[in-house]
Amino acid sequence: MPDQQNASSDLSRRSFLGVGASALGGMLLAGCGGGGDTTAGGGNPTKAPSGGGKTISILDDNTNKIFKQSVIDAFTKKTGIKVARYEQANFNDLHDRLATAFRAQDSTFDVVMTWAAWSAEFGQAGWLEPLPRSEVPADVLPAALDAVSWNGKVYGLPKFASAQTMFYNKTLFRQAGLDPERPPASWDEFASAAAKLTSGDVFGYACDMGNTDGAYQNFIRTLLLNGGSFYGPDDKVTFNSPEGVDALSRLVGLLRTQKVMNPSSLQITNSSDLNTLFAGGQVGIVFNWPFQYAEAIKSGSKLDKRTVGNALIPGIKVRSASIDGSEGFAMNHFAKNKSAALEWLKFVTTPEVQRRMVAEEGWLPVTKSLLEDREVETDLPVVATYREESRFAIKRYGSPWYSKVVDDLSANITKAMLGQMSPKQALDGSAQNATDIISQYQSA
Amino acid sequence: MTVAVEHPANRRGARLGAERRFTVALIAPAVIAIFALFGYPLGYAAWLSLHRADETLGPARPYVGLRNYTRLAEDAQFHDALARTAYFSVLTVVLGVAFALGIALLLHQPFRGRTVARVLLLVPWAVPPVVNGIMWHYIYDPNWGVLNAVVRGAGLIQGNVAWLGSQNRALNALVFSELWKLLPFLTLLFLAGLQGIPENLYRAARVDGANVWSRFLHITLPGLRAPIMFALIVQTMWSLKVFDTIYVLTQGGPARGTTTINYFGYLQTFKFLNDGGGAAVAIMVMLLVLIATVVYVALFNAPWRRLRRARAL
């Protein structure tokens, strides 16, 4: 009896294990089969049948609304290529998402958003597909093309051009006894105007230095305004030159000595928050991207077309200078629909799309012909200022080592702003670190 | 003729062996799945940490031995991140456990509206971590934030304060937001523990003349030994690995003032694309969590073991 019981028990165990093994095997097979079906062709379930090449997927940042609203439909109508997926992600999260996807050689998105730093970083890593020069429209603005290029290779085409200019609140100017039709033309005039504008919770000046890129941007703009440069020949670090130290000292002075910079500048992490502050009438002068104008005259703002002033950023040793913020689209190196992706890149640079980018979103056109177009200027007065600003240095210094260098430099800039380091100590320390980082790339 | 008689002990042994094999067979799929899901990434991370893996420097991944680890040992930024992590962990663990214990003791008392209070307690826990971060971002906003409005309204400050604008203030603000998020879980844990302590122990202690403090010290605290140990272990792990609140609220700034070791590792891997360096940091974080767990278990078990040994004698 015990033996029979055991036998029966063994049998049931064996049966159980057999069923379990079959189920597990089935699940594994199902998993393999499912993966094969859904990820055929590199993991994109939305791809067209092989050989079709008429479907693309796009990963963009959340700057523009017009693509989703109607540009995609117009593109499909014109080219016959269907945009199966258009996804927008927060700009601050996009770098990590792209880096992760590229590492996995993921081909879900054929087209990805890029700008100066990412074009260099991802291009150097071989994750972006270089474009033949013949595909680059002849009259694309050099600064906008720089945003999608690195080391002589073009990895995409710009979707809009951008550079910072000065915006000021004419109402506050008037209230402070300043002539609203005569904006500051030099740094000293700017500092003096900012002092007159500062009263109670209203500050003369504010900026977005609350994160890594912000601190860097605000420093290099002032460096360029002082006639300095970030790198010399052969990528030699020059930002700690006397011009650099003086530039940072002036920024520190605005906050700590003159007290005309809103202290929240050290916590503001993006230009949209800066825009909100400006549109709310809490700051007299900001240096911001072109979209500032469109946002400041929207309903709900305390300003309108008559009260928003726009002019060149006042310089220190030079009349003016600015930083570039152009963005573009690039082709994923692992994309399966490269020819269709290229059609999208080219379509975005057409006057049809660019006019809407200017009129509806307040960004600058990417071609010289549109920049000279007076009709475009009527839609966006910033265009005239940008044309004038283009006569001076407009840089961003994108590079494969951008993130590493900027992280350290920004930390030191903030320490200088907080009075924990002298501007010279801050820049000398970062210059040494940047030199070490760049030498790794040069010897690699 | 010899008749083979099976000894009962052998039969029992055979049955036990079969049961053991059955047990192993049942556990095996889970163990294999865990190994595949955790073992492989862990092994790959360990492998990466011994190589220079940075695609912006080229596709090659040369073996560098312990270079990524020795670089961390020399890196002042990593040392600072370690110190910040220690500060953040000690504050969140100690304050978290202390506050949660206090709240649990209050909510354990019978009073009108106790159920509502217990439900309200769960609200911060129900809020997703990223939403929690965004909420605190608005509260700490230097121009329109509620905190400035309240503190200014109370006449404690003259002008608006940039709560996340300097390193120490931002780190403390982070601790506060984290405490708000973790208190419900810890409180629930202690509440459950309190309900498991027999009421007759308190009655007997009262009869023996024990005051409130003595009852807390000799009945409540020993009764909560297991939940406290669990809370300390889990909270220490979470504090060492904190990421979401930092990412949403401060992104490690200002001037790296809120960059803890886990965030430092994230920066290496995802911002600087330095997979080797990032993997080395991840391994260090894992070792720290392991060490902390072992230390807690040893500390909590030592007096217990001594007590059992004394009773055995």
PDB file of C-alpha atoms in Angstrom, chain A residues 1-15:
ATOM      1  CA  MET A   1       0.000   0.000   0.000  1.00  0.00           C
ATOM      2  CA  PRO A   2       2.634   2.554   0.935  1.00  0.00           C
ATOM      3  CA  ASP A   3       4.420   1.723  -2.314  1.00  0.00           C
ATOM      4  CA  GLN A   4       1.218   2.196  -4.265  1.00  0.00           C
ATOM      5  CA  GLN A   5       0.635   5.474  -2.498  1.00  0.00           C
ATOM      6  CA  ASN A   6       4.152   6.519  -3.319  1.00  0.00           C
ATOM      7  CA  ALA A   7       3.719   5.448  -6.898  1.00  0.00           C
ATOM      8  CA  SER A   8       0.547   7.419  -7.166  1.00  0.00           C
ATOM      9  CA  SER A   9       2.176  10.368  -5.489  1.00  0.00           C
ATOM     10  CA  ASP A  10       5.231  10.155  -7.783  1.00  0.00           C
ATOM     11  CA  LEU A  11       2.992   9.932 -10.782  1.00  0.00           C
ATOM     12  CA  SER A  12       1.094  13.021  -9.803  1.00  0.00           C
ATOM     13  CA  ARG A  13       4.337  14.876  -9.156  1.00  0.00           C
ATOM     14  CA  ARG A  14       5.683  13.736 -12.489  1.00  0.00           C
ATOM     15  CA  SER A  15       2.453  14.762 -14.160  1.00  0.00           C
TER      16      SER A  15
END
